[in-house]
Amino acid sequence: MTGVTYISILPKNENAQSRMTENRDVVMDLLFTAAKEVLQIPDNDNIVELNRCTTISFNRSAMEAAVAPDVVVTFATSDDYLQPRFQALSDRVVSGWNGRFGDIKLEVWISLIDISGTNIELR
């Protein structure tokens, strides 16, 4: 079986967006390699995107508690057989992230989607 994973890098403030943009190759390679090796996803079935910050504000209590992330990374797949590997993927990403961007607060969200479809011709 071969899974597909869609990975999004979502900066939550302008400083994080700037750092992610400046280091896009390093960040994308970290996430791509983690998905490839932990989830065993082939190269052509991994899609990684870097988004712009669209966050205007966090609620006051999150800011006071310093729990608002600087970056959220999402992994989405419709391949439910991969779910037992999600914790290992999260651990791998956080470990690699801390080694390179430890000053940027990260949250990793890994999810299953119910249905996927495409009009892209897969080769």
Short mmCIF file of N, CA and C in Angstrom, two decimals:
data_model
loop_
_atom_site.label_atom_id
_atom_site.label_comp_id
_atom_site.label_asym_id
_atom_site.label_seq_id
_atom_site.Cartn_x
_atom_site.Cartn_y
_atom_site.Cartn_z
N MET A 1 0.83 -1.18 0.00
CA MET A 1 0.00 0.00 0.00
C MET A 1 0.87 1.24 0.00
N THR A 2 0.38 2.26 -0.66
CA THR A 2 1.09 3.52 -0.71
C THR A 2 0.17 4.63 -0.27
N GLY A 3 0.60 5.41 0.71
CA GLY A 3 -0.19 6.54 1.19
C GLY A 3 0.21 7.82 0.50
N VAL A 4 -0.62 8.81 0.70
CA VAL A 4 -0.35 10.16 0.22
C VAL A 4 -0.48 11.08 1.42
N THR A 5 0.41 12.03 1.54
CA THR A 5 0.29 12.99 2.64
C THR A 5 0.47 14.41 2.11
N TYR A 6 -0.34 15.30 2.65
CA TYR A 6 -0.31 16.72 2.30
C TYR A 6 0.13 17.46 3.54
N ILE A 7 1.22 18.20 3.43
CA ILE A 7 1.85 18.85 4.57
C ILE A 7 1.78 20.36 4.38
N SER A 8 1.26 21.06 5.38
CA SER A 8 1.18 22.52 5.33
C SER A 8 1.96 23.13 6.48
N ILE A 9 2.71 24.17 6.17
CA ILE A 9 3.45 24.95 7.17
C ILE A 9 2.68 26.26 7.31
N LEU A 10 2.14 26.49 8.51
CA LEU A 10 1.27 27.64 8.74
C LEU A 10 1.89 28.58 9.77
N PRO A 11 2.65 29.58 9.33
CA PRO A 11 3.20 30.55 10.27
C PRO A 11 2.07 31.34 10.93
N LYS A 12 2.21 31.62 12.21
CA LYS A 12 1.17 32.31 12.96
C LYS A 12 1.54 33.72 13.36
N ASN A 13 2.73 34.19 12.94
CA ASN A 13 3.11 35.58 13.14
C ASN A 13 4.14 35.95 12.07
N GLU A 14 4.39 37.23 11.93
CA GLU A 14 5.27 37.68 10.84
C GLU A 14 6.71 37.26 11.03
N ASN A 15 7.19 37.20 12.28
CA ASN A 15 8.55 36.73 12.52
C ASN A 15 8.70 35.27 12.08
N ALA A 16 7.74 34.44 12.44
CA ALA A 16 7.79 33.03 12.04
C ALA A 16 7.71 32.90 10.52
N GLN A 17 6.87 33.71 9.89
CA GLN A 17 6.77 33.67 8.43
C GLN A 17 8.10 34.03 7.79
N SER A 18 8.75 35.04 8.31
CA SER A 18 10.05 35.45 7.78
C SER A 18 11.09 34.33 7.93
N ARG A 19 11.14 33.73 9.12
CA ARG A 19 12.09 32.64 9.36
C ARG A 19 11.81 31.44 8.47
N MET A 20 10.54 31.10 8.32
CA MET A 20 10.17 29.96 7.47
C MET A 20 10.50 30.24 6.01
N THR A 21 10.28 31.46 5.58
CA THR A 21 10.58 31.83 4.20
C THR A 21 12.09 31.78 3.94
N GLU A 22 12.85 32.32 4.86
CA GLU A 22 14.32 32.33 4.73
C GLU A 22 14.89 30.92 4.75
N ASN A 23 14.25 30.03 5.47
CA ASN A 23 14.76 28.66 5.66
C ASN A 23 13.86 27.61 5.02
N ARG A 24 13.13 28.01 3.98
CA ARG A 24 12.11 27.13 3.40
C ARG A 24 12.66 25.77 2.98
N ASP A 25 13.83 25.73 2.37
CA ASP A 25 14.37 24.45 1.93
C ASP A 25 14.66 23.52 3.10
N VAL A 26 15.22 24.07 4.17
CA VAL A 26 15.52 23.26 5.36
C VAL A 26 14.24 22.75 5.99
N VAL A 27 13.25 23.64 6.15
CA VAL A 27 11.98 23.26 6.77
C VAL A 27 11.26 22.22 5.92
N MET A 28 11.15 22.48 4.63
CA MET A 28 10.44 21.55 3.75
C MET A 28 11.14 20.20 3.69
N ASP A 29 12.47 20.20 3.65
CA ASP A 29 13.21 18.94 3.63
C ASP A 29 13.00 18.15 4.92
N LEU A 30 12.97 18.85 6.06
CA LEU A 30 12.74 18.20 7.35
C LEU A 30 11.39 17.47 7.34
N LEU A 31 10.35 18.16 6.90
CA LEU A 31 9.00 17.59 6.91
C LEU A 31 8.84 16.50 5.85
N PHE A 32 9.38 16.76 4.67
CA PHE A 32 9.31 15.79 3.57
C PHE A 32 10.00 14.49 3.97
N THR A 33 11.20 14.61 4.52
CA THR A 33 11.97 13.43 4.91
C THR A 33 11.29 12.67 6.04
N ALA A 34 10.71 13.39 6.99
CA ALA A 34 10.00 12.72 8.08
C ALA A 34 8.82 11.91 7.53
N ALA A 35 8.03 12.50 6.65
CA ALA A 35 6.89 11.78 6.06
C ALA A 35 7.37 10.59 5.24
N LYS A 36 8.42 10.81 4.48
CA LYS A 36 8.95 9.74 3.64
C LYS A 36 9.44 8.56 4.47
N GLU A 37 10.20 8.85 5.51
CA GLU A 37 10.82 7.78 6.29
C GLU A 37 9.90 7.17 7.34
N VAL A 38 9.13 7.98 8.05
CA VAL A 38 8.27 7.45 9.10
C VAL A 38 6.99 6.84 8.53
N LEU A 39 6.35 7.58 7.63
CA LEU A 39 5.12 7.07 7.04
C LEU A 39 5.39 6.19 5.82
N GLN A 40 6.64 6.20 5.35
CA GLN A 40 7.05 5.44 4.17
C GLN A 40 6.24 5.86 2.94
N ILE A 41 6.17 7.18 2.77
CA ILE A 41 5.46 7.77 1.64
C ILE A 41 6.46 8.00 0.51
N PRO A 42 6.17 7.54 -0.71
CA PRO A 42 7.06 7.79 -1.84
C PRO A 42 7.18 9.29 -2.14
N ASP A 43 8.31 9.66 -2.72
CA ASP A 43 8.58 11.07 -3.01
C ASP A 43 7.44 11.77 -3.73
N ASN A 44 6.89 11.13 -4.75
CA ASN A 44 5.87 11.79 -5.56
C ASN A 44 4.51 11.84 -4.88
N ASP A 45 4.38 11.25 -3.69
CA ASP A 45 3.12 11.30 -2.95
C ASP A 45 3.20 12.18 -1.71
N ASN A 46 4.27 12.95 -1.58
CA ASN A 46 4.44 13.93 -0.51
C ASN A 46 4.32 15.31 -1.10
N ILE A 47 3.42 16.11 -0.59
CA ILE A 47 3.28 17.50 -1.03
C ILE A 47 3.48 18.37 0.20
N VAL A 48 4.42 19.31 0.11
CA VAL A 48 4.71 20.22 1.22
C VAL A 48 4.48 21.65 0.72
N GLU A 49 3.72 22.43 1.49
CA GLU A 49 3.50 23.82 1.12
C GLU A 49 3.79 24.73 2.30
N LEU A 50 4.32 25.90 1.99
CA LEU A 50 4.55 26.95 2.97
C LEU A 50 3.52 28.04 2.73
N ASN A 51 2.76 28.36 3.76
CA ASN A 51 1.72 29.38 3.66
C ASN A 51 2.18 30.71 4.25
N ARG A 52 1.46 31.75 3.90
CA ARG A 52 1.65 33.05 4.53
C ARG A 52 0.90 33.08 5.85
N CYS A 53 1.32 33.94 6.73
CA CYS A 53 0.61 34.12 7.98
C CYS A 53 -0.73 34.81 7.69
N THR A 54 -1.79 34.22 8.18
CA THR A 54 -3.11 34.84 8.05
C THR A 54 -3.71 35.14 9.43
N THR A 55 -2.95 34.89 10.48
CA THR A 55 -3.43 35.10 11.83
C THR A 55 -3.40 36.59 12.16
N ILE A 56 -4.51 37.10 12.61
CA ILE A 56 -4.59 38.50 13.03
C ILE A 56 -4.29 38.62 14.51
N SER A 57 -4.84 37.69 15.29
CA SER A 57 -4.68 37.78 16.73
C SER A 57 -5.02 36.45 17.38
N PHE A 58 -4.46 36.21 18.56
CA PHE A 58 -4.85 35.10 19.42
C PHE A 58 -5.61 35.66 20.61
N ASN A 59 -6.42 34.83 21.25
CA ASN A 59 -7.15 35.30 22.43
C ASN A 59 -6.18 35.65 23.55
N ARG A 60 -6.61 36.57 24.40
CA ARG A 60 -5.77 37.12 25.46
C ARG A 60 -5.21 36.05 26.38
N SER A 61 -6.04 35.07 26.79
CA SER A 61 -5.56 34.06 27.74
C SER A 61 -4.47 33.19 27.13
N ALA A 62 -4.55 32.90 25.83
CA ALA A 62 -3.49 32.13 25.17
C ALA A 62 -2.19 32.93 25.14
N MET A 63 -2.31 34.22 24.91
CA MET A 63 -1.11 35.07 24.88
C MET A 63 -0.51 35.20 26.28
N GLU A 64 -1.35 35.40 27.29
CA GLU A 64 -0.85 35.54 28.66
C GLU A 64 -0.18 34.26 29.15
N ALA A 65 -0.71 33.12 28.72
CA ALA A 65 -0.13 31.83 29.11
C ALA A 65 1.04 31.43 28.22
N ALA A 66 1.31 32.21 27.18
CA ALA A 66 2.40 31.95 26.22
C ALA A 66 2.25 30.57 25.58
N VAL A 67 1.01 30.19 25.22
CA VAL A 67 0.78 28.90 24.59
C VAL A 67 0.42 29.00 23.11
N ALA A 68 0.31 30.21 22.59
CA ALA A 68 0.01 30.37 21.17
C ALA A 68 1.24 29.97 20.36
N PRO A 69 1.09 29.09 19.38
CA PRO A 69 2.24 28.63 18.60
C PRO A 69 2.71 29.71 17.63
N ASP A 70 3.98 29.61 17.25
CA ASP A 70 4.51 30.47 16.20
C ASP A 70 4.25 29.84 14.83
N VAL A 71 4.26 28.52 14.79
CA VAL A 71 4.04 27.77 13.55
C VAL A 71 3.21 26.53 13.87
N VAL A 72 2.24 26.24 13.01
CA VAL A 72 1.51 24.99 13.06
C VAL A 72 1.87 24.22 11.79
N VAL A 73 2.24 22.97 11.94
CA VAL A 73 2.50 22.11 10.79
C VAL A 73 1.42 21.04 10.79
N THR A 74 0.75 20.91 9.65
CA THR A 74 -0.29 19.88 9.54
C THR A 74 0.13 18.83 8.53
N PHE A 75 -0.19 17.60 8.87
CA PHE A 75 -0.04 16.46 7.97
C PHE A 75 -1.44 15.90 7.80
N ALA A 76 -1.89 15.72 6.58
CA ALA A 76 -3.22 15.15 6.33
C ALA A 76 -3.08 14.00 5.34
N THR A 77 -3.76 12.91 5.67
CA THR A 77 -3.78 11.75 4.79
C THR A 77 -5.13 11.08 4.88
N SER A 78 -5.52 10.40 3.84
CA SER A 78 -6.75 9.61 3.89
C SER A 78 -6.44 8.14 4.14
N ASP A 79 -5.19 7.82 4.33
CA ASP A 79 -4.75 6.43 4.48
C ASP A 79 -4.74 6.04 5.96
N ASP A 80 -5.85 5.46 6.42
CA ASP A 80 -6.00 5.18 7.84
C ASP A 80 -5.00 4.15 8.37
N TYR A 81 -4.43 3.33 7.51
CA TYR A 81 -3.44 2.35 7.99
C TYR A 81 -2.18 3.03 8.50
N LEU A 82 -2.00 4.33 8.21
CA LEU A 82 -0.83 5.06 8.68
C LEU A 82 -0.99 5.58 10.11
N GLN A 83 -2.19 5.56 10.64
CA GLN A 83 -2.44 6.15 11.95
C GLN A 83 -1.53 5.63 13.06
N PRO A 84 -1.17 4.36 13.12
CA PRO A 84 -0.25 3.91 14.18
C PRO A 84 1.13 4.58 14.12
N ARG A 85 1.47 5.20 13.04
CA ARG A 85 2.78 5.85 12.88
C ARG A 85 2.74 7.35 13.23
N PHE A 86 1.56 7.89 13.54
CA PHE A 86 1.42 9.33 13.75
C PHE A 86 2.28 9.84 14.91
N GLN A 87 2.33 9.12 16.02
CA GLN A 87 3.12 9.58 17.16
C GLN A 87 4.61 9.61 16.81
N ALA A 88 5.09 8.59 16.12
CA ALA A 88 6.50 8.58 15.70
C ALA A 88 6.80 9.74 14.76
N LEU A 89 5.86 10.05 13.87
CA LEU A 89 6.04 11.19 12.96
C LEU A 89 6.11 12.49 13.75
N SER A 90 5.20 12.68 14.68
CA SER A 90 5.21 13.89 15.50
C SER A 90 6.51 14.01 16.28
N ASP A 91 6.95 12.93 16.90
CA ASP A 91 8.20 12.95 17.66
C ASP A 91 9.38 13.31 16.77
N ARG A 92 9.41 12.74 15.58
CA ARG A 92 10.51 13.00 14.63
C ARG A 92 10.53 14.47 14.22
N VAL A 93 9.37 15.02 13.91
CA VAL A 93 9.29 16.42 13.47
C VAL A 93 9.70 17.35 14.61
N VAL A 94 9.17 17.14 15.80
CA VAL A 94 9.50 18.01 16.93
C VAL A 94 10.99 17.94 17.26
N SER A 95 11.56 16.76 17.24
CA SER A 95 12.98 16.61 17.51
C SER A 95 13.83 17.35 16.47
N GLY A 96 13.52 17.14 15.19
CA GLY A 96 14.26 17.82 14.13
C GLY A 96 14.07 19.33 14.18
N TRP A 97 12.84 19.74 14.50
CA TRP A 97 12.53 21.17 14.59
C TRP A 97 13.34 21.82 15.71
N ASN A 98 13.33 21.19 16.88
CA ASN A 98 14.05 21.76 18.03
C ASN A 98 15.53 21.89 17.75
N GLY A 99 16.09 20.99 16.97
CA GLY A 99 17.50 21.07 16.63
C GLY A 99 17.84 22.23 15.71
N ARG A 100 16.86 22.74 14.99
CA ARG A 100 17.10 23.83 14.03
C ARG A 100 16.39 25.13 14.38
N PHE A 101 15.18 25.01 14.94
CA PHE A 101 14.34 26.19 15.17
C PHE A 101 13.74 26.16 16.57
N GLY A 102 14.52 25.77 17.55
CA GLY A 102 14.02 25.60 18.91
C GLY A 102 13.41 26.83 19.53
N ASP A 103 13.75 28.01 19.02
CA ASP A 103 13.18 29.25 19.56
C ASP A 103 11.81 29.58 18.96
N ILE A 104 11.37 28.80 17.98
CA ILE A 104 10.07 29.00 17.34
C ILE A 104 9.12 27.92 17.86
N LYS A 105 8.06 28.35 18.56
CA LYS A 105 7.10 27.41 19.15
C LYS A 105 6.30 26.72 18.04
N LEU A 106 6.28 25.40 18.11
CA LEU A 106 5.67 24.57 17.07
C LEU A 106 4.55 23.72 17.62
N GLU A 107 3.48 23.56 16.84
CA GLU A 107 2.47 22.54 17.08
C GLU A 107 2.40 21.69 15.83
N VAL A 108 2.30 20.38 16.01
CA VAL A 108 2.17 19.44 14.89
C VAL A 108 0.79 18.81 14.99
N TRP A 109 0.03 18.90 13.93
CA TRP A 109 -1.30 18.29 13.86
C TRP A 109 -1.29 17.26 12.74
N ILE A 110 -1.62 16.05 13.07
CA ILE A 110 -1.66 14.97 12.09
C ILE A 110 -3.08 14.43 12.07
N SER A 111 -3.66 14.36 10.88
CA SER A 111 -5.06 13.96 10.83
C SER A 111 -5.36 13.07 9.64
N LEU A 112 -6.45 12.33 9.83
CA LEU A 112 -7.03 11.56 8.74
C LEU A 112 -8.17 12.37 8.14
N ILE A 113 -8.28 12.35 6.84
CA ILE A 113 -9.42 12.96 6.19
C ILE A 113 -10.30 11.82 5.68
N ASP A 114 -11.60 12.05 5.68
CA ASP A 114 -12.53 10.97 5.32
C ASP A 114 -12.47 10.59 3.85
N ILE A 115 -12.34 11.56 3.01
CA ILE A 115 -12.39 11.30 1.57
C ILE A 115 -11.37 12.20 0.88
N SER A 116 -10.73 11.69 -0.13
CA SER A 116 -9.87 12.53 -0.95
C SER A 116 -10.16 12.21 -2.41
N GLY A 117 -9.88 13.16 -3.24
CA GLY A 117 -10.08 12.98 -4.67
C GLY A 117 -9.17 13.94 -5.41
N THR A 118 -8.99 13.69 -6.68
CA THR A 118 -8.12 14.56 -7.48
C THR A 118 -8.51 14.45 -8.94
N ASN A 119 -8.19 15.47 -9.70
CA ASN A 119 -8.29 15.37 -11.14
C ASN A 119 -6.89 15.39 -11.76
N ILE A 120 -5.87 15.21 -10.90
CA ILE A 120 -4.49 15.16 -11.32
C ILE A 120 -4.19 13.75 -11.84
N GLU A 121 -3.60 13.67 -13.00
CA GLU A 121 -3.22 12.36 -13.53
C GLU A 121 -1.97 11.88 -12.81
N LEU A 122 -2.11 10.80 -12.04
CA LEU A 122 -0.99 10.26 -11.29
C LEU A 122 -0.20 9.31 -12.18
N ARG A 123 1.11 9.40 -12.06
CA ARG A 123 1.99 8.54 -12.88
C ARG A 123 2.69 7.54 -12.04
#
